[in-house]
């Protein structure tokens, strides 16, 4: 099973769909739609549309039945990336400057909103593609996904904003289930399977599989954020430490630290990357800003406590659980290249380097 | 016809709907849903839901048939306000600090996204309320509205970002048609009338009425931005000059200015309010920032050229055209308190002081 090839084929199909959705001669092309295409055209994995296509086709559904929905998931993903990059103050995305760095926060927020706005018409056109019942169930799934993602994001932003560290691995898993799991795995699998006409019972099994795999995926994402080489990963290495993200890695290091180390690390993490609100009023003074030395200190603590190895082992346990859940679908999800893709993706999630 | 009372009654109904939509005991209440309620609970006019309700009831539709859609319009409006405030770097909204000033840009962007996410489920539940056909047509209208708004916003942001002044009143009207007209007048009227089962022909007439009234409304909004007293208006007085908004007022003043005055004003307007991107990298140095003296100079030019009076007269012409278009609907839109509200709103749009 060539995972990369399957991903690439889905990516090409979905990019073509997005391009066709955009009005060709619109006067809003230079001011809006060229920017809408920016992130999707960068080297992304297109994991979400591929999962959606695979779930549909593994169940005997047609490619045409699922492509518009797969495109919508990719639009949502890229809209979230743009807004997340603004929210996290991220500098790089897919190997280039983030949209708000190049075009400013105002334009970036609006481009994200435009992409969200662009999702509704294809989901309504879906009625002609998959029929009314399926189209409405897909709309329901997307609605749930959008809400879950916003709740998960709210939780994470709140932890950072309030300097909350009274958290354990369960809190992390709950946040990730909502922030990552819903829109990266559960919704794509559910939408694809719905397009193919899966039963409620089978949808439930796929959903559990996706929820568990989502945790493994996010843990590996956190690991990559600290261990990747810049070129392949596409984001700023160590960005999570700059942004104050609560990860299994960091929470493990803080648990294992001496009280003095812990206090020092938490003080460093509480400092913010120099950032001023868009209206010009700085919410923190530059003198108290987080420095490269702060980040280096925390990184060194993580190394001394072998916290990356800890997170890797937890991630592998989640991936193993996902593999078991997928194995259980064997009774109704017959062997095919599409099922093989889903099986390989479990491996890919923890072995990937980007 | 007591316009204020009609607005207030609609506002109360819609706020109740929004409150009921939010999960009561959710753990996401403090981190997300309390913030979702912030802007709606401030003293807003609730103009959009009132227009929606009036259009529906004037056509003989039931209040219950239109309330969920009216709520969705208010959610969209408030989501746009939150994101617009981030995009414009606005300081005040409805008499208090903007959401991003109180909670930071990251939280504000996510709260806006959450409100957009919250619109989809009520629009699907609408099928049970108004039937499938109407519910789908309402969804189509909302989809169009979201896209038009993003395009209009993109146009305005582009003009500001590129320091474009090669614009005339026609450009302004096109931008306003998309940025304001669609979601403030056209969509509310169309959605309300659709819920009541209006014909395509009647929808077209209401749409034209809304498009024209939207221009009058935005012109008055621009006038209020310069002439209001702080308390009633709720936004920062002169904020448009700080934010570099292209208004009829400003474009008139620049047309009437001497070449030297024009150069001086454009140079001042090109300077930005001190603002640094969320990632900390400043896109403009503080030394070149716009000052109160810059804004005062432009304001004085506007005064000397009587540009506010010019904009008022143009606004009144648009309002008059709207009144004529509404008058033409007399053949099929019978007299009622709801029709009377629509008639009064034309007057209100140019007479309002907030």
PDB file of C-alpha atoms in Angstrom, chain A residues 119-303:
ATOM      1  CA  UNK A 119     -18.351  25.379   2.231  1.00  0.00           C
ATOM      2  CA  UNK A 120     -22.109  25.816   2.373  1.00  0.00           C
ATOM      3  CA  UNK A 121     -23.051  25.876  -1.313  1.00  0.00           C
ATOM      4  CA  UNK A 122     -21.225  22.621  -2.216  1.00  0.00           C
ATOM      5  CA  UNK A 123     -22.888  20.886   0.743  1.00  0.00           C
ATOM      6  CA  UNK A 124     -26.291  21.984  -0.588  1.00  0.00           C
ATOM      7  CA  UNK A 125     -25.408  20.989  -4.159  1.00  0.00           C
ATOM      8  CA  UNK A 126     -24.619  17.612  -2.590  1.00  0.00           C
ATOM      9  CA  UNK A 127     -28.356  16.889  -2.583  1.00  0.00           C
ATOM     10  CA  UNK A 128     -28.125  16.321  -6.336  1.00  0.00           C
ATOM     11  CA  UNK A 129     -25.004  14.183  -5.886  1.00  0.00           C
ATOM     12  CA  UNK A 130     -25.893  11.812  -3.027  1.00  0.00           C
ATOM     13  CA  UNK A 131     -29.588  12.450  -2.485  1.00  0.00           C
ATOM     14  CA  UNK A 132     -31.387  14.435   0.177  1.00  0.00           C
ATOM     15  CA  UNK A 133     -31.063  12.125   3.185  1.00  0.00           C
ATOM     16  CA  UNK A 134     -27.317  11.634   2.893  1.00  0.00           C
ATOM     17  CA  UNK A 135     -26.681  15.287   2.080  1.00  0.00           C
ATOM     18  CA  UNK A 136     -28.525  16.382   5.215  1.00  0.00           C
ATOM     19  CA  UNK A 137     -26.684  13.853   7.391  1.00  0.00           C
ATOM     20  CA  UNK A 138     -23.384  15.121   5.985  1.00  0.00           C
ATOM     21  CA  UNK A 139     -24.425  18.704   6.788  1.00  0.00           C
ATOM     22  CA  UNK A 140     -25.242  17.611  10.363  1.00  0.00           C
ATOM     23  CA  UNK A 141     -21.840  15.987  10.729  1.00  0.00           C
ATOM     24  CA  UNK A 142     -20.064  19.100   9.473  1.00  0.00           C
ATOM     25  CA  UNK A 143     -22.118  21.278  11.843  1.00  0.00           C
ATOM     26  CA  UNK A 144     -21.128  19.097  14.783  1.00  0.00           C
ATOM     27  CA  UNK A 145     -17.490  19.111  13.667  1.00  0.00           C
ATOM     28  CA  UNK A 146     -17.355  22.910  13.425  1.00  0.00           C
ATOM     29  CA  UNK A 147     -18.772  23.268  16.896  1.00  0.00           C
ATOM     30  CA  UNK A 148     -16.535  20.619  18.476  1.00  0.00           C
ATOM     31  CA  UNK A 149     -13.458  22.215  16.929  1.00  0.00           C
ATOM     32  CA  UNK A 150     -14.328  25.661  18.282  1.00  0.00           C
ATOM     33  CA  UNK A 151     -14.887  24.193  21.757  1.00  0.00           C
ATOM     34  CA  UNK A 152     -11.567  22.356  21.691  1.00  0.00           C
ATOM     35  CA  UNK A 153      -9.763  25.452  20.498  1.00  0.00           C
ATOM     36  CA  UNK A 154     -11.469  27.519  23.228  1.00  0.00           C
ATOM     37  CA  UNK A 155     -10.226  25.079  25.866  1.00  0.00           C
ATOM     38  CA  UNK A 156      -6.635  25.253  24.670  1.00  0.00           C
ATOM     39  CA  UNK A 157      -6.649  29.054  24.339  1.00  0.00           C
ATOM     40  CA  UNK A 158      -8.098  29.335  27.834  1.00  0.00           C
ATOM     41  CA  UNK A 159      -5.375  27.151  29.333  1.00  0.00           C
ATOM     42  CA  UNK A 160      -2.713  29.310  27.725  1.00  0.00           C
ATOM     43  CA  UNK A 161      -4.373  32.607  28.568  1.00  0.00           C
ATOM     44  CA  UNK A 162      -4.917  31.695  32.220  1.00  0.00           C
ATOM     45  CA  UNK A 163      -1.526  30.022  32.647  1.00  0.00           C
ATOM     46  CA  UNK A 164      -3.260  26.814  33.667  1.00  0.00           C
ATOM     47  CA  UNK A 165      -0.992  23.889  34.495  1.00  0.00           C
ATOM     48  CA  UNK A 166      -3.305  21.966  36.848  1.00  0.00           C
ATOM     49  CA  UNK A 167      -3.961  19.569  33.982  1.00  0.00           C
ATOM     50  CA  UNK A 168      -3.340  15.900  33.451  1.00  0.00           C
ATOM     51  CA  UNK A 169      -3.187  13.599  30.448  1.00  0.00           C
ATOM     52  CA  UNK A 170      -6.975  13.152  30.545  1.00  0.00           C
ATOM     53  CA  UNK A 171      -7.507  16.887  30.067  1.00  0.00           C
ATOM     54  CA  UNK A 172      -5.121  16.782  27.124  1.00  0.00           C
ATOM     55  CA  UNK A 173      -6.948  13.850  25.546  1.00  0.00           C
ATOM     56  CA  UNK A 174     -10.329  15.595  25.921  1.00  0.00           C
ATOM     57  CA  UNK A 175      -9.016  18.764  24.324  1.00  0.00           C
ATOM     58  CA  UNK A 176      -7.395  16.843  21.463  1.00  0.00           C
ATOM     59  CA  UNK A 177     -10.526  14.745  20.883  1.00  0.00           C
ATOM     60  CA  UNK A 178     -12.371  17.988  20.180  1.00  0.00           C
ATOM     61  CA  UNK A 179      -9.665  20.173  18.656  1.00  0.00           C
ATOM     62  CA  UNK A 180      -8.046  17.595  16.377  1.00  0.00           C
ATOM     63  CA  UNK A 181      -9.982  14.356  16.434  1.00  0.00           C
ATOM     64  CA  UNK A 182     -13.302  15.657  15.205  1.00  0.00           C
ATOM     65  CA  UNK A 183     -12.197  17.466  12.134  1.00  0.00           C
ATOM     66  CA  UNK A 184      -9.134  15.430  11.217  1.00  0.00           C
ATOM     67  CA  UNK A 185     -10.499  11.915  11.654  1.00  0.00           C
ATOM     68  CA  UNK A 186     -14.047  11.541  12.904  1.00  0.00           C
ATOM     69  CA  UNK A 187     -15.772  13.921  10.494  1.00  0.00           C
ATOM     70  CA  UNK A 188     -13.855  12.732   7.400  1.00  0.00           C
ATOM     71  CA  UNK A 189     -14.597   9.081   8.178  1.00  0.00           C
ATOM     72  CA  UNK A 190     -18.235   9.772   9.078  1.00  0.00           C
ATOM     73  CA  UNK A 191     -18.853  11.968   6.043  1.00  0.00           C
ATOM     74  CA  UNK A 192     -17.249   9.467   3.664  1.00  0.00           C
ATOM     75  CA  UNK A 193     -19.125   6.533   5.164  1.00  0.00           C
ATOM     76  CA  UNK A 194     -22.397   8.490   5.127  1.00  0.00           C
ATOM     77  CA  UNK A 195     -21.955   9.231   1.432  1.00  0.00           C
ATOM     78  CA  UNK A 196     -21.631   5.464   0.917  1.00  0.00           C
ATOM     79  CA  UNK A 197     -24.756   4.783   2.966  1.00  0.00           C
ATOM     80  CA  UNK A 198     -23.220   3.206   6.083  1.00  0.00           C
ATOM     81  CA  UNK A 199     -25.488   2.137   8.949  1.00  0.00           C
ATOM     82  CA  UNK A 200     -25.590   3.989  12.273  1.00  0.00           C
ATOM     83  CA  UNK A 201     -23.808   1.073  13.915  1.00  0.00           C
ATOM     84  CA  UNK A 202     -20.957   1.083  11.415  1.00  0.00           C
ATOM     85  CA  UNK A 203     -20.697   4.860  11.656  1.00  0.00           C
ATOM     86  CA  UNK A 204     -20.290   4.460  15.412  1.00  0.00           C
ATOM     87  CA  UNK A 205     -17.418   2.009  14.965  1.00  0.00           C
ATOM     88  CA  UNK A 206     -15.638   4.295  12.499  1.00  0.00           C
ATOM     89  CA  UNK A 207     -16.155   7.232  14.812  1.00  0.00           C
ATOM     90  CA  UNK A 208     -14.497   5.432  17.730  1.00  0.00           C
ATOM     91  CA  UNK A 209     -11.625   4.436  15.498  1.00  0.00           C
ATOM     92  CA  UNK A 210     -11.204   8.059  14.384  1.00  0.00           C
ATOM     93  CA  UNK A 211     -11.402   9.448  17.908  1.00  0.00           C
ATOM     94  CA  UNK A 212      -8.622   7.163  19.134  1.00  0.00           C
ATOM     95  CA  UNK A 213      -6.459   7.662  16.060  1.00  0.00           C
ATOM     96  CA  UNK A 214      -6.835  11.444  16.464  1.00  0.00           C
ATOM     97  CA  UNK A 215      -5.116  11.313  19.841  1.00  0.00           C
ATOM     98  CA  UNK A 216      -2.208   9.322  18.406  1.00  0.00           C
ATOM     99  CA  UNK A 217      -1.972  11.813  15.546  1.00  0.00           C
ATOM    100  CA  UNK A 218      -1.843  14.892  17.780  1.00  0.00           C
ATOM    101  CA  UNK A 219       0.754  13.340  20.087  1.00  0.00           C
ATOM    102  CA  UNK A 220       2.963  12.647  17.072  1.00  0.00           C
ATOM    103  CA  UNK A 221       2.320  16.207  15.870  1.00  0.00           C
ATOM    104  CA  UNK A 222       3.557  17.506  19.220  1.00  0.00           C
ATOM    105  CA  UNK A 223       6.646  15.271  18.982  1.00  0.00           C
ATOM    106  CA  UNK A 224       7.389  16.475  15.451  1.00  0.00           C
ATOM    107  CA  UNK A 225       7.078  20.069  16.605  1.00  0.00           C
ATOM    108  CA  UNK A 226      10.153  19.469  18.775  1.00  0.00           C
ATOM    109  CA  UNK A 227      12.149  16.949  16.760  1.00  0.00           C
ATOM    110  CA  UNK A 228      11.619  17.643  13.050  1.00  0.00           C
ATOM    111  CA  UNK A 229      14.011  19.257  10.724  1.00  0.00           C
ATOM    112  CA  UNK A 230      12.579  22.560   9.535  1.00  0.00           C
ATOM    113  CA  UNK A 231      12.316  21.656   5.867  1.00  0.00           C
ATOM    114  CA  UNK A 232      10.126  18.604   6.113  1.00  0.00           C
ATOM    115  CA  UNK A 233       7.811  19.688   8.924  1.00  0.00           C
ATOM    116  CA  UNK A 234       6.836  23.033   7.414  1.00  0.00           C
ATOM    117  CA  UNK A 235       6.184  24.727  10.737  1.00  0.00           C
ATOM    118  CA  UNK A 236       8.533  26.472  13.115  1.00  0.00           C
ATOM    119  CA  UNK A 237      10.432  23.902  15.182  1.00  0.00           C
ATOM    120  CA  UNK A 238       9.727  24.440  18.877  1.00  0.00           C
ATOM    121  CA  UNK A 239       6.795  26.684  17.970  1.00  0.00           C
ATOM    122  CA  UNK A 240       4.622  24.926  20.557  1.00  0.00           C
ATOM    123  CA  UNK A 241       6.975  26.068  23.321  1.00  0.00           C
ATOM    124  CA  UNK A 242       6.900  29.629  22.044  1.00  0.00           C
ATOM    125  CA  UNK A 243       3.109  29.488  21.855  1.00  0.00           C
ATOM    126  CA  UNK A 244       2.709  27.856  25.283  1.00  0.00           C
ATOM    127  CA  UNK A 245       0.863  24.773  24.025  1.00  0.00           C
ATOM    128  CA  UNK A 246      -0.045  22.172  26.650  1.00  0.00           C
ATOM    129  CA  UNK A 247       1.361  18.897  25.320  1.00  0.00           C
ATOM    130  CA  UNK A 248       1.846  15.464  26.867  1.00  0.00           C
ATOM    131  CA  UNK A 249       5.557  16.082  26.479  1.00  0.00           C
ATOM    132  CA  UNK A 250       5.577  19.295  28.443  1.00  0.00           C
ATOM    133  CA  UNK A 251       3.175  18.048  31.122  1.00  0.00           C
ATOM    134  CA  UNK A 252       5.364  14.975  31.624  1.00  0.00           C
ATOM    135  CA  UNK A 253       8.505  17.084  31.942  1.00  0.00           C
ATOM    136  CA  UNK A 254       6.831  19.325  34.515  1.00  0.00           C
ATOM    137  CA  UNK A 255       5.603  16.312  36.507  1.00  0.00           C
ATOM    138  CA  UNK A 256       9.081  14.812  36.541  1.00  0.00           C
ATOM    139  CA  UNK A 257      10.877  18.067  37.315  1.00  0.00           C
ATOM    140  CA  UNK A 258      12.174  19.095  40.729  1.00  0.00           C
ATOM    141  CA  UNK A 259      10.037  21.791  42.380  1.00  0.00           C
ATOM    142  CA  UNK A 260      12.648  24.427  41.528  1.00  0.00           C
ATOM    143  CA  UNK A 261      12.886  23.294  37.896  1.00  0.00           C
ATOM    144  CA  UNK A 262       9.125  23.251  37.650  1.00  0.00           C
ATOM    145  CA  UNK A 263       8.749  26.793  39.005  1.00  0.00           C
ATOM    146  CA  UNK A 264      11.430  28.058  36.673  1.00  0.00           C
ATOM    147  CA  UNK A 265       9.871  26.341  33.638  1.00  0.00           C
ATOM    148  CA  UNK A 266       6.356  27.541  34.428  1.00  0.00           C
ATOM    149  CA  UNK A 267       7.582  31.107  34.852  1.00  0.00           C
ATOM    150  CA  UNK A 268       9.340  30.917  31.494  1.00  0.00           C
ATOM    151  CA  UNK A 269       6.299  29.382  29.803  1.00  0.00           C
ATOM    152  CA  UNK A 270       4.026  32.061  31.286  1.00  0.00           C
ATOM    153  CA  UNK A 271       5.973  34.733  29.450  1.00  0.00           C
ATOM    154  CA  UNK A 272       4.489  35.563  26.059  1.00  0.00           C
ATOM    155  CA  UNK A 273       6.129  35.830  22.727  1.00  0.00           C
ATOM    156  CA  UNK A 274       6.230  39.563  22.009  1.00  0.00           C
ATOM    157  CA  UNK A 275       2.790  40.247  20.677  1.00  0.00           C
ATOM    158  CA  UNK A 276       0.641  43.306  20.455  1.00  0.00           C
ATOM    159  CA  UNK A 277      -3.064  43.314  19.782  1.00  0.00           C
ATOM    160  CA  UNK A 278      -4.182  44.403  16.325  1.00  0.00           C
ATOM    161  CA  UNK A 279      -5.453  47.676  17.736  1.00  0.00           C
ATOM    162  CA  UNK A 280      -1.968  48.591  18.861  1.00  0.00           C
ATOM    163  CA  UNK A 281      -2.438  48.209  22.596  1.00  0.00           C
ATOM    164  CA  UNK A 282       0.160  45.818  23.888  1.00  0.00           C
ATOM    165  CA  UNK A 283      -1.212  43.309  26.350  1.00  0.00           C
ATOM    166  CA  UNK A 284       2.245  42.600  27.759  1.00  0.00           C
ATOM    167  CA  UNK A 285       5.337  44.689  27.845  1.00  0.00           C
ATOM    168  CA  UNK A 286       8.314  43.818  25.715  1.00  0.00           C
ATOM    169  CA  UNK A 287      10.636  43.624  28.715  1.00  0.00           C
ATOM    170  CA  UNK A 288       8.775  40.583  30.071  1.00  0.00           C
ATOM    171  CA  UNK A 289       8.651  38.814  26.732  1.00  0.00           C
ATOM    172  CA  UNK A 290       9.590  35.170  26.247  1.00  0.00           C
ATOM    173  CA  UNK A 291      13.147  34.706  25.015  1.00  0.00           C
ATOM    174  CA  UNK A 292      15.027  32.027  23.120  1.00  0.00           C
ATOM    175  CA  UNK A 293      16.759  31.275  26.424  1.00  0.00           C
ATOM    176  CA  UNK A 294      13.372  30.555  28.063  1.00  0.00           C
ATOM    177  CA  UNK A 295      12.503  28.140  25.295  1.00  0.00           C
ATOM    178  CA  UNK A 296      15.932  26.517  25.427  1.00  0.00           C
ATOM    179  CA  UNK A 297      15.619  25.981  29.186  1.00  0.00           C
ATOM    180  CA  UNK A 298      12.274  24.216  28.832  1.00  0.00           C
ATOM    181  CA  UNK A 299      13.577  22.175  25.931  1.00  0.00           C
ATOM    182  CA  UNK A 300      16.527  21.058  28.019  1.00  0.00           C
ATOM    183  CA  UNK A 301      14.209  20.002  30.861  1.00  0.00           C
ATOM    184  CA  UNK A 302      12.177  17.973  28.356  1.00  0.00           C
ATOM    185  CA  UNK A 303      15.370  16.278  27.215  1.00  0.00           C
TER     186      UNK A 303
END
